[in-house]
Amino acid sequence: MKRLQETKVKRISSDQNTVIDLDDVHIGEGYFTVIAGPCALESEELAITTAKAVEHSGAKVFRCSLFKPRSSPYTYQGYGIDGVKMLKLLHSETNLMLETEILSTDHLDALAGEADILRIGSRNMDNYELLKAVGKINKPVILKRNMSATLEEFLLAAEYILSVGNNKVILCERGIRTFENYTRNTLDILAVPALKELTHLPVIVDPSHSTGRSSLVPAASKAALAAGADGLMIEVHPDPINSFSDGQQSIDIPTFDKLMKDLSEMTNLLGKKSFSPVLS
Ligand code: PEP
Ligand code: MN
């Protein structure tokens, strides 16, 4: 990792870590922050129902994707830019921070105007113009690891955002491609402590795209917390079977609620702050 020696991602001392503050939501060392929501927004009703449910279980950030990069152009591509009005509504109906994926610089003003956190998906980890564009705004950016990127390539992609001024980068491990095909990807769990060793940036895990199977999401989530992740991004849908996308890996609301209770017990044991589910 010699080439990372002089970069901005490299930690300067062992205790120097970035914590990103969004009002009373904190993402980084010492905290455990859960981002949850459907794979993609499908309707106003789904958005509000899901957001209120995940907020009640203790999520702090709502995943509200308006654009879906899908392998097939014939599958659901997302609500589109008109959905920005749903983000406004979600802000008025909940206290959740909102995060959404950006696919094109054409949507930067509209999405950054309403969302609190922008996401660069794994397929765009190497889209340098997009990385530089989000590097020029003053909003946190979740950068997902490309499914075939080494940690060094991942960190160099983060440098494209940091080097033009935006230091609020959150790294997201979302599984890598291996020969194994029972799971959609292979969760590279050691990427979490390795990235924390190499950088000062917050590291979160996406247990949904890592596994591709809802039955494995709770185990992957707990493994991520145990490995030192600063948070999770989980796909949650009130009716996964009828979800427009990624229903097979989306957990339903009771499963999410139970998982949050288990994670809450684990965070207490680990001495992490700010994980405060509204226990029912
Ligand atoms: C997503 O989070 O919506 C997604 C498509 O995941 P990834 O970019 O990791 O494939
Ligand atoms: Mn998905």
Short mmCIF file of N, CA, C and O in Angstrom, two decimals, residues 29-151:
data_model
loop_
_atom_site.label_atom_id
_atom_site.label_comp_id
_atom_site.label_asym_id
_atom_site.label_seq_id
_atom_site.Cartn_x
_atom_site.Cartn_y
_atom_site.Cartn_z
N GLU A 29 -16.30 6.59 13.95
CA GLU A 29 -15.76 5.86 15.11
C GLU A 29 -16.54 6.12 16.39
O GLU A 29 -16.83 7.27 16.73
N GLY A 30 -16.91 5.06 17.06
CA GLY A 30 -17.59 5.21 18.35
C GLY A 30 -19.11 5.16 18.23
O GLY A 30 -19.81 5.04 19.22
N TYR A 31 -19.60 5.29 17.01
CA TYR A 31 -21.06 5.28 16.79
C TYR A 31 -21.43 4.08 15.93
O TYR A 31 -20.59 3.52 15.24
N PHE A 32 -22.70 3.75 15.94
CA PHE A 32 -23.19 2.73 15.02
C PHE A 32 -24.50 3.23 14.46
O PHE A 32 -25.49 3.38 15.18
N THR A 33 -24.51 3.52 13.19
CA THR A 33 -25.63 4.23 12.58
C THR A 33 -26.25 3.35 11.50
O THR A 33 -25.53 2.86 10.62
N VAL A 34 -27.54 3.18 11.58
CA VAL A 34 -28.20 2.30 10.61
C VAL A 34 -28.99 3.12 9.59
O VAL A 34 -29.81 3.97 9.94
N ILE A 35 -28.69 2.82 8.34
CA ILE A 35 -29.40 3.41 7.20
C ILE A 35 -30.29 2.29 6.67
O ILE A 35 -29.82 1.18 6.46
N ALA A 36 -31.57 2.55 6.51
CA ALA A 36 -32.47 1.48 6.07
C ALA A 36 -33.54 2.05 5.16
O ALA A 36 -33.90 3.23 5.26
N GLY A 37 -34.07 1.19 4.31
CA GLY A 37 -35.14 1.60 3.41
C GLY A 37 -35.22 0.64 2.25
O GLY A 37 -34.39 -0.27 2.13
N PRO A 38 -36.20 0.83 1.39
CA PRO A 38 -36.35 -0.10 0.26
C PRO A 38 -35.20 0.02 -0.73
O PRO A 38 -34.47 1.02 -0.74
N CYS A 39 -35.06 -1.00 -1.56
CA CYS A 39 -34.05 -0.93 -2.62
C CYS A 39 -34.26 0.35 -3.41
O CYS A 39 -33.32 1.11 -3.65
N ALA A 40 -35.53 0.60 -3.78
CA ALA A 40 -35.86 1.82 -4.53
C ALA A 40 -37.22 2.32 -4.06
O ALA A 40 -38.06 1.52 -3.66
N LEU A 41 -37.43 3.63 -4.15
CA LEU A 41 -38.76 4.15 -3.82
C LEU A 41 -39.72 3.73 -4.93
O LEU A 41 -39.40 3.80 -6.11
N GLU A 42 -40.91 3.28 -4.52
CA GLU A 42 -41.90 2.80 -5.49
C GLU A 42 -43.12 3.71 -5.52
O GLU A 42 -43.73 3.91 -6.56
N SER A 43 -43.50 4.22 -4.35
CA SER A 43 -44.66 5.10 -4.26
C SER A 43 -44.53 5.92 -2.98
O SER A 43 -43.76 5.57 -2.09
N GLU A 44 -45.34 6.99 -2.92
CA GLU A 44 -45.34 7.85 -1.74
C GLU A 44 -45.74 7.04 -0.50
O GLU A 44 -45.14 7.15 0.56
N GLU A 45 -46.76 6.20 -0.69
CA GLU A 45 -47.28 5.42 0.43
C GLU A 45 -46.22 4.46 0.98
O GLU A 45 -45.98 4.38 2.19
N LEU A 46 -45.53 3.76 0.07
CA LEU A 46 -44.48 2.84 0.50
C LEU A 46 -43.37 3.60 1.23
O LEU A 46 -42.86 3.17 2.27
N ALA A 47 -43.03 4.75 0.68
CA ALA A 47 -41.93 5.54 1.26
C ALA A 47 -42.27 5.94 2.69
O ALA A 47 -41.47 5.72 3.61
N ILE A 48 -43.46 6.47 2.89
CA ILE A 48 -43.83 6.97 4.23
C ILE A 48 -43.98 5.80 5.22
O ILE A 48 -43.46 5.85 6.34
N THR A 49 -44.67 4.74 4.78
CA THR A 49 -44.86 3.59 5.70
C THR A 49 -43.52 3.02 6.13
O THR A 49 -43.28 2.74 7.30
N THR A 50 -42.63 2.80 5.15
CA THR A 50 -41.35 2.18 5.48
C THR A 50 -40.50 3.11 6.34
O THR A 50 -39.87 2.69 7.31
N ALA A 51 -40.49 4.38 5.98
CA ALA A 51 -39.66 5.34 6.72
C ALA A 51 -40.09 5.40 8.18
O ALA A 51 -39.26 5.34 9.09
N LYS A 52 -41.40 5.48 8.41
CA LYS A 52 -41.88 5.57 9.80
C LYS A 52 -41.53 4.30 10.57
O LYS A 52 -41.16 4.35 11.74
N ALA A 53 -41.65 3.16 9.90
CA ALA A 53 -41.34 1.89 10.58
C ALA A 53 -39.86 1.80 10.93
O ALA A 53 -39.51 1.42 12.05
N VAL A 54 -38.98 2.13 10.00
CA VAL A 54 -37.54 1.98 10.31
C VAL A 54 -37.10 3.02 11.34
O VAL A 54 -36.23 2.76 12.17
N GLU A 55 -37.74 4.17 11.30
CA GLU A 55 -37.42 5.21 12.31
C GLU A 55 -37.82 4.69 13.70
O GLU A 55 -37.07 4.84 14.67
N HIS A 56 -38.97 4.08 13.76
CA HIS A 56 -39.45 3.54 15.04
C HIS A 56 -38.49 2.48 15.58
O HIS A 56 -38.28 2.38 16.80
N SER A 57 -37.88 1.72 14.70
CA SER A 57 -36.96 0.66 15.14
C SER A 57 -35.56 1.20 15.45
O SER A 57 -34.72 0.44 15.92
N GLY A 58 -35.28 2.46 15.14
CA GLY A 58 -33.99 3.03 15.53
C GLY A 58 -33.08 3.44 14.38
O GLY A 58 -31.96 3.89 14.62
N ALA A 59 -33.53 3.27 13.12
CA ALA A 59 -32.69 3.75 12.02
C ALA A 59 -32.61 5.27 12.09
O ALA A 59 -33.55 5.93 12.54
N LYS A 60 -31.48 5.81 11.65
CA LYS A 60 -31.30 7.26 11.70
C LYS A 60 -31.35 7.89 10.31
O LYS A 60 -31.51 9.09 10.16
N VAL A 61 -31.14 7.04 9.32
CA VAL A 61 -31.09 7.55 7.94
C VAL A 61 -31.97 6.66 7.07
O VAL A 61 -31.95 5.43 7.23
N PHE A 62 -32.73 7.29 6.18
CA PHE A 62 -33.61 6.53 5.28
C PHE A 62 -32.98 6.44 3.90
O PHE A 62 -32.55 7.44 3.32
N ARG A 63 -32.91 5.20 3.41
CA ARG A 63 -32.40 4.94 2.06
C ARG A 63 -33.53 5.23 1.10
O ARG A 63 -34.57 4.59 1.15
N CYS A 64 -33.35 6.24 0.26
CA CYS A 64 -34.46 6.54 -0.66
C CYS A 64 -33.94 6.74 -2.08
O CYS A 64 -33.86 7.85 -2.58
N SER A 65 -33.68 5.61 -2.72
CA SER A 65 -33.14 5.65 -4.08
C SER A 65 -34.22 6.01 -5.09
O SER A 65 -35.27 5.37 -5.13
N LEU A 66 -33.90 6.98 -5.92
CA LEU A 66 -34.82 7.37 -7.00
C LEU A 66 -34.36 6.78 -8.33
O LEU A 66 -35.13 6.70 -9.28
N PHE A 67 -33.08 6.44 -8.39
CA PHE A 67 -32.52 5.88 -9.62
C PHE A 67 -31.90 4.52 -9.32
O PHE A 67 -31.17 4.38 -8.34
N LYS A 68 -32.19 3.54 -10.14
CA LYS A 68 -31.66 2.20 -9.93
C LYS A 68 -30.76 1.78 -11.07
O LYS A 68 -31.23 1.64 -12.20
N PRO A 69 -29.48 1.57 -10.81
CA PRO A 69 -28.64 1.01 -11.87
C PRO A 69 -28.89 -0.50 -11.92
O PRO A 69 -28.46 -1.22 -11.04
N ARG A 70 -29.64 -0.98 -12.88
CA ARG A 70 -29.99 -2.41 -12.94
C ARG A 70 -29.23 -3.10 -14.06
O ARG A 70 -28.95 -2.49 -15.09
N SER A 71 -28.93 -4.37 -13.86
CA SER A 71 -28.21 -5.12 -14.91
C SER A 71 -29.03 -5.17 -16.19
O SER A 71 -28.49 -5.08 -17.28
N SER A 72 -30.36 -5.32 -16.05
CA SER A 72 -31.21 -5.37 -17.24
C SER A 72 -31.95 -4.05 -17.43
O SER A 72 -32.57 -3.55 -16.49
N PRO A 73 -31.95 -3.51 -18.65
CA PRO A 73 -32.69 -2.27 -18.89
C PRO A 73 -34.20 -2.48 -18.89
O PRO A 73 -34.97 -1.52 -18.93
N TYR A 74 -34.64 -3.74 -18.83
CA TYR A 74 -36.08 -4.03 -18.87
C TYR A 74 -36.70 -4.16 -17.48
O TYR A 74 -37.87 -4.46 -17.36
N THR A 75 -35.87 -3.99 -16.44
CA THR A 75 -36.39 -4.08 -15.07
C THR A 75 -36.58 -2.66 -14.52
O THR A 75 -36.15 -1.67 -15.13
N TYR A 76 -37.22 -2.56 -13.35
CA TYR A 76 -37.56 -1.26 -12.75
C TYR A 76 -36.32 -0.37 -12.61
O TYR A 76 -35.34 -0.76 -11.99
N GLN A 77 -36.39 0.79 -13.18
CA GLN A 77 -35.23 1.69 -13.20
C GLN A 77 -35.31 2.79 -12.13
O GLN A 77 -34.44 3.65 -12.04
N GLY A 78 -36.39 2.76 -11.35
CA GLY A 78 -36.54 3.78 -10.30
C GLY A 78 -37.57 4.82 -10.68
O GLY A 78 -38.03 4.89 -11.82
N TYR A 79 -37.93 5.62 -9.69
CA TYR A 79 -39.00 6.61 -9.84
C TYR A 79 -38.57 7.79 -10.71
O TYR A 79 -39.36 8.45 -11.36
N GLY A 80 -37.28 8.06 -10.66
CA GLY A 80 -36.76 9.18 -11.45
C GLY A 80 -36.75 10.48 -10.67
O GLY A 80 -37.13 10.53 -9.49
N ILE A 81 -36.35 11.53 -11.33
CA ILE A 81 -36.09 12.80 -10.65
C ILE A 81 -37.36 13.44 -10.06
O ILE A 81 -37.28 14.20 -9.10
N ASP A 82 -38.51 13.09 -10.60
CA ASP A 82 -39.77 13.60 -10.03
C ASP A 82 -39.93 13.21 -8.57
O ASP A 82 -40.66 13.86 -7.81
N GLY A 83 -39.25 12.13 -8.20
CA GLY A 83 -39.34 11.63 -6.83
C GLY A 83 -38.73 12.57 -5.80
O GLY A 83 -38.90 12.36 -4.60
N VAL A 84 -38.04 13.61 -6.25
CA VAL A 84 -37.48 14.58 -5.30
C VAL A 84 -38.58 15.13 -4.40
O VAL A 84 -38.35 15.40 -3.22
N LYS A 85 -39.80 15.22 -4.94
CA LYS A 85 -40.90 15.73 -4.10
C LYS A 85 -41.20 14.77 -2.95
O LYS A 85 -41.65 15.18 -1.89
N MET A 86 -40.90 13.47 -3.16
CA MET A 86 -41.10 12.50 -2.07
C MET A 86 -40.08 12.73 -0.96
O MET A 86 -40.35 12.52 0.21
N LEU A 87 -38.89 13.18 -1.36
CA LEU A 87 -37.88 13.46 -0.33
C LEU A 87 -38.34 14.62 0.54
O LEU A 87 -38.20 14.59 1.76
N LYS A 88 -38.94 15.62 -0.09
CA LYS A 88 -39.49 16.77 0.67
C LYS A 88 -40.53 16.27 1.66
O LYS A 88 -40.54 16.65 2.82
N LEU A 89 -41.41 15.41 1.18
CA LEU A 89 -42.48 14.88 2.03
C LEU A 89 -41.89 14.07 3.19
O LEU A 89 -42.32 14.21 4.34
N LEU A 90 -40.89 13.25 2.88
CA LEU A 90 -40.27 12.43 3.94
C LEU A 90 -39.63 13.32 5.01
O LEU A 90 -39.68 13.01 6.19
N HIS A 91 -39.06 14.43 4.56
CA HIS A 91 -38.47 15.36 5.55
C HIS A 91 -39.56 15.94 6.45
O HIS A 91 -39.34 16.14 7.63
N SER A 92 -40.74 16.17 5.87
CA SER A 92 -41.77 16.77 6.71
C SER A 92 -42.46 15.73 7.60
O SER A 92 -42.97 16.06 8.65
N GLU A 93 -42.45 14.47 7.21
CA GLU A 93 -43.17 13.44 7.97
C GLU A 93 -42.31 12.69 8.99
O GLU A 93 -42.84 11.93 9.80
N THR A 94 -40.98 12.78 8.87
CA THR A 94 -40.10 12.03 9.79
C THR A 94 -38.93 12.92 10.21
O THR A 94 -38.71 13.99 9.65
N ASN A 95 -38.15 12.41 11.16
CA ASN A 95 -36.91 13.11 11.54
C ASN A 95 -35.69 12.44 10.94
O ASN A 95 -34.57 12.68 11.38
N LEU A 96 -35.90 11.56 9.98
CA LEU A 96 -34.79 10.82 9.41
C LEU A 96 -33.95 11.68 8.47
O LEU A 96 -34.49 12.55 7.77
N MET A 97 -32.65 11.41 8.44
CA MET A 97 -31.82 11.97 7.38
C MET A 97 -32.09 11.14 6.13
O MET A 97 -32.42 9.94 6.24
N LEU A 98 -31.94 11.74 4.97
CA LEU A 98 -32.27 11.02 3.74
C LEU A 98 -31.01 10.81 2.89
O LEU A 98 -30.22 11.74 2.72
N GLU A 99 -30.87 9.60 2.39
CA GLU A 99 -29.73 9.34 1.49
C GLU A 99 -30.23 8.74 0.19
O GLU A 99 -31.18 7.95 0.18
N THR A 100 -29.60 9.14 -0.90
CA THR A 100 -30.07 8.69 -2.21
C THR A 100 -28.90 8.53 -3.17
O THR A 100 -27.88 9.20 -3.03
N GLU A 101 -29.08 7.64 -4.14
CA GLU A 101 -27.99 7.40 -5.11
C GLU A 101 -28.02 8.43 -6.24
O GLU A 101 -29.08 8.77 -6.75
N ILE A 102 -26.84 8.87 -6.60
CA ILE A 102 -26.71 9.76 -7.76
C ILE A 102 -26.03 8.98 -8.89
O ILE A 102 -24.98 8.37 -8.68
N LEU A 103 -26.65 9.02 -10.07
CA LEU A 103 -26.08 8.30 -11.21
C LEU A 103 -25.44 9.24 -12.22
O LEU A 103 -24.62 8.82 -13.03
N SER A 104 -25.89 10.51 -12.18
CA SER A 104 -25.43 11.42 -13.22
C SER A 104 -25.23 12.82 -12.64
O SER A 104 -26.01 13.26 -11.78
N THR A 105 -24.23 13.51 -13.15
CA THR A 105 -24.00 14.89 -12.69
C THR A 105 -25.19 15.79 -13.05
O THR A 105 -25.40 16.82 -12.42
N ASP A 106 -25.99 15.38 -14.03
CA ASP A 106 -27.18 16.17 -14.41
C ASP A 106 -28.14 16.35 -13.24
O ASP A 106 -28.93 17.29 -13.21
N HIS A 107 -28.11 15.39 -12.30
CA HIS A 107 -29.07 15.42 -11.18
C HIS A 107 -28.47 15.98 -9.90
O HIS A 107 -29.13 15.96 -8.86
N LEU A 108 -27.24 16.45 -9.98
CA LEU A 108 -26.54 16.84 -8.75
C LEU A 108 -27.28 17.93 -7.98
O LEU A 108 -27.51 17.80 -6.78
N ASP A 109 -27.68 18.99 -8.66
CA ASP A 109 -28.31 20.11 -7.94
C ASP A 109 -29.63 19.66 -7.30
O ASP A 109 -29.89 19.95 -6.14
N ALA A 110 -30.43 18.95 -8.09
CA ALA A 110 -31.74 18.54 -7.57
C ALA A 110 -31.60 17.58 -6.39
O ALA A 110 -32.27 17.74 -5.37
N LEU A 111 -30.72 16.60 -6.50
CA LEU A 111 -30.58 15.62 -5.41
C LEU A 111 -29.88 16.22 -4.19
O LEU A 111 -30.32 16.03 -3.05
N ALA A 112 -28.82 16.96 -4.44
CA ALA A 112 -28.10 17.56 -3.29
C ALA A 112 -28.96 18.61 -2.61
O ALA A 112 -28.79 18.89 -1.43
N GLY A 113 -29.92 19.16 -3.35
CA GLY A 113 -30.81 20.16 -2.77
C GLY A 113 -31.74 19.56 -1.73
O GLY A 113 -32.17 20.24 -0.80
N GLU A 114 -32.08 18.32 -1.84
CA GLU A 114 -33.06 17.72 -0.94
C GLU A 114 -32.51 16.61 -0.05
O GLU A 114 -32.93 16.45 1.09
N ALA A 115 -31.54 15.83 -0.57
CA ALA A 115 -31.01 14.70 0.23
C ALA A 115 -29.93 15.20 1.19
O ALA A 115 -29.28 16.21 0.93
N ASP A 116 -29.75 14.47 2.29
CA ASP A 116 -28.72 14.82 3.25
C ASP A 116 -27.40 14.12 2.96
O ASP A 116 -26.34 14.59 3.35
N ILE A 117 -27.51 12.96 2.31
CA ILE A 117 -26.32 12.16 1.99
C ILE A 117 -26.49 11.65 0.56
O ILE A 117 -27.57 11.18 0.19
N LEU A 118 -25.43 11.73 -0.24
CA LEU A 118 -25.49 11.16 -1.59
C LEU A 118 -24.71 9.85 -1.60
O LEU A 118 -23.76 9.68 -0.83
N ARG A 119 -25.15 8.95 -2.47
CA ARG A 119 -24.48 7.65 -2.59
C ARG A 119 -23.95 7.46 -4.00
O ARG A 119 -24.66 7.74 -4.97
N ILE A 120 -22.70 7.02 -4.08
CA ILE A 120 -22.15 6.59 -5.37
C ILE A 120 -22.16 5.07 -5.33
O ILE A 120 -21.51 4.45 -4.48
N GLY A 121 -22.91 4.46 -6.23
CA GLY A 121 -23.04 3.00 -6.25
C GLY A 121 -21.78 2.33 -6.77
O GLY A 121 -20.89 2.97 -7.34
N SER A 122 -21.73 1.02 -6.57
CA SER A 122 -20.50 0.30 -6.92
C SER A 122 -20.15 0.42 -8.40
O SER A 122 -18.97 0.48 -8.74
N ARG A 123 -21.18 0.48 -9.24
CA ARG A 123 -20.89 0.56 -10.68
C ARG A 123 -20.28 1.91 -11.07
O ARG A 123 -19.72 2.05 -12.15
N ASN A 124 -20.43 2.88 -10.22
CA ASN A 124 -19.87 4.21 -10.51
C ASN A 124 -18.62 4.53 -9.69
O ASN A 124 -18.16 5.67 -9.71
N MET A 125 -18.09 3.53 -9.00
CA MET A 125 -16.89 3.81 -8.19
C MET A 125 -15.76 4.35 -9.06
O MET A 125 -14.91 5.10 -8.59
N ASP A 126 -15.77 3.97 -10.34
CA ASP A 126 -14.70 4.43 -11.24
C ASP A 126 -15.16 5.57 -12.15
O ASP A 126 -14.50 5.87 -13.14
N ASN A 127 -16.28 6.18 -11.84
CA ASN A 127 -16.78 7.27 -12.68
C ASN A 127 -16.17 8.58 -12.15
O ASN A 127 -16.73 9.26 -11.30
N TYR A 128 -15.01 8.88 -12.67
CA TYR A 128 -14.20 9.95 -12.06
C TYR A 128 -14.85 11.33 -12.14
O TYR A 128 -14.70 12.14 -11.24
N GLU A 129 -15.60 11.58 -13.21
CA GLU A 129 -16.26 12.90 -13.31
C GLU A 129 -17.32 13.03 -12.22
O GLU A 129 -17.49 14.08 -11.61
N LEU A 130 -18.05 11.94 -11.99
CA LEU A 130 -19.08 11.95 -10.95
C LEU A 130 -18.42 12.10 -9.57
O LEU A 130 -18.89 12.85 -8.71
N LEU A 131 -17.32 11.39 -9.36
CA LEU A 131 -16.61 11.49 -8.07
C LEU A 131 -16.14 12.93 -7.83
O LEU A 131 -16.30 13.49 -6.74
N LYS A 132 -15.60 13.55 -8.87
CA LYS A 132 -15.11 14.93 -8.70
C LYS A 132 -16.28 15.88 -8.45
O LYS A 132 -16.17 16.82 -7.66
N ALA A 133 -17.40 15.61 -9.12
CA ALA A 133 -18.57 16.50 -8.94
C ALA A 133 -19.08 16.44 -7.50
O ALA A 133 -19.35 17.47 -6.89
N VAL A 134 -19.18 15.24 -6.92
CA VAL A 134 -19.65 15.17 -5.52
C VAL A 134 -18.56 15.64 -4.56
O VAL A 134 -18.85 15.98 -3.41
N GLY A 135 -17.35 15.67 -5.05
CA GLY A 135 -16.24 16.20 -4.24
C GLY A 135 -16.34 17.70 -4.05
O GLY A 135 -15.71 18.26 -3.15
N LYS A 136 -17.14 18.34 -4.90
CA LYS A 136 -17.22 19.81 -4.82
C LYS A 136 -18.41 20.28 -4.00
O LYS A 136 -18.61 21.48 -3.85
N ILE A 137 -19.21 19.35 -3.50
CA ILE A 137 -20.34 19.79 -2.69
C ILE A 137 -20.05 19.54 -1.21
O ILE A 137 -19.15 18.79 -0.87
N ASN A 138 -20.86 20.18 -0.38
CA ASN A 138 -20.62 20.06 1.06
C ASN A 138 -21.65 19.13 1.70
O ASN A 138 -22.42 19.55 2.55
N LYS A 139 -21.70 17.91 1.20
CA LYS A 139 -22.64 16.91 1.75
C LYS A 139 -21.88 15.60 1.89
O LYS A 139 -21.04 15.29 1.04
N PRO A 140 -22.22 14.79 2.90
CA PRO A 140 -21.57 13.48 2.99
C PRO A 140 -21.88 12.62 1.76
O PRO A 140 -22.96 12.71 1.18
N VAL A 141 -20.90 11.80 1.41
CA VAL A 141 -21.04 10.91 0.25
C VAL A 141 -20.69 9.49 0.69
O VAL A 141 -19.62 9.26 1.25
N ILE A 142 -21.62 8.56 0.44
CA ILE A 142 -21.32 7.14 0.66
C ILE A 142 -20.74 6.62 -0.64
O ILE A 142 -21.38 6.71 -1.69
N LEU A 143 -19.53 6.09 -0.55
CA LEU A 143 -18.90 5.52 -1.74
C LEU A 143 -18.88 4.01 -1.60
O LEU A 143 -18.28 3.48 -0.66
N LYS A 144 -19.55 3.32 -2.52
CA LYS A 144 -19.59 1.86 -2.45
C LYS A 144 -18.43 1.27 -3.25
O LYS A 144 -18.07 1.77 -4.31
N ARG A 145 -17.89 0.22 -2.70
CA ARG A 145 -16.76 -0.46 -3.35
C ARG A 145 -17.24 -1.17 -4.61
O ARG A 145 -18.26 -1.86 -4.58
N ASN A 146 -16.52 -0.99 -5.68
CA ASN A 146 -16.84 -1.76 -6.88
C ASN A 146 -16.64 -3.24 -6.59
O ASN A 146 -15.74 -3.60 -5.83
N MET A 147 -17.48 -4.07 -7.19
CA MET A 147 -17.45 -5.51 -6.86
C MET A 147 -16.14 -6.19 -7.22
O MET A 147 -15.84 -7.28 -6.73
N SER A 148 -15.32 -5.53 -8.06
CA SER A 148 -14.02 -6.15 -8.37
C SER A 148 -12.84 -5.25 -7.98
O SER A 148 -11.74 -5.45 -8.47
N ALA A 149 -13.10 -4.29 -7.12
CA ALA A 149 -12.01 -3.36 -6.75
C ALA A 149 -11.20 -3.87 -5.56
O ALA A 149 -11.76 -4.38 -4.59
N THR A 150 -9.91 -3.70 -5.65
CA THR A 150 -9.06 -3.95 -4.48
C THR A 150 -9.27 -2.80 -3.50
O THR A 150 -9.82 -1.75 -3.86
N LEU A 151 -8.79 -2.99 -2.29
CA LEU A 151 -8.94 -1.91 -1.30
C LEU A 151 -8.17 -0.68 -1.77
O LEU A 151 -8.62 0.45 -1.56
#
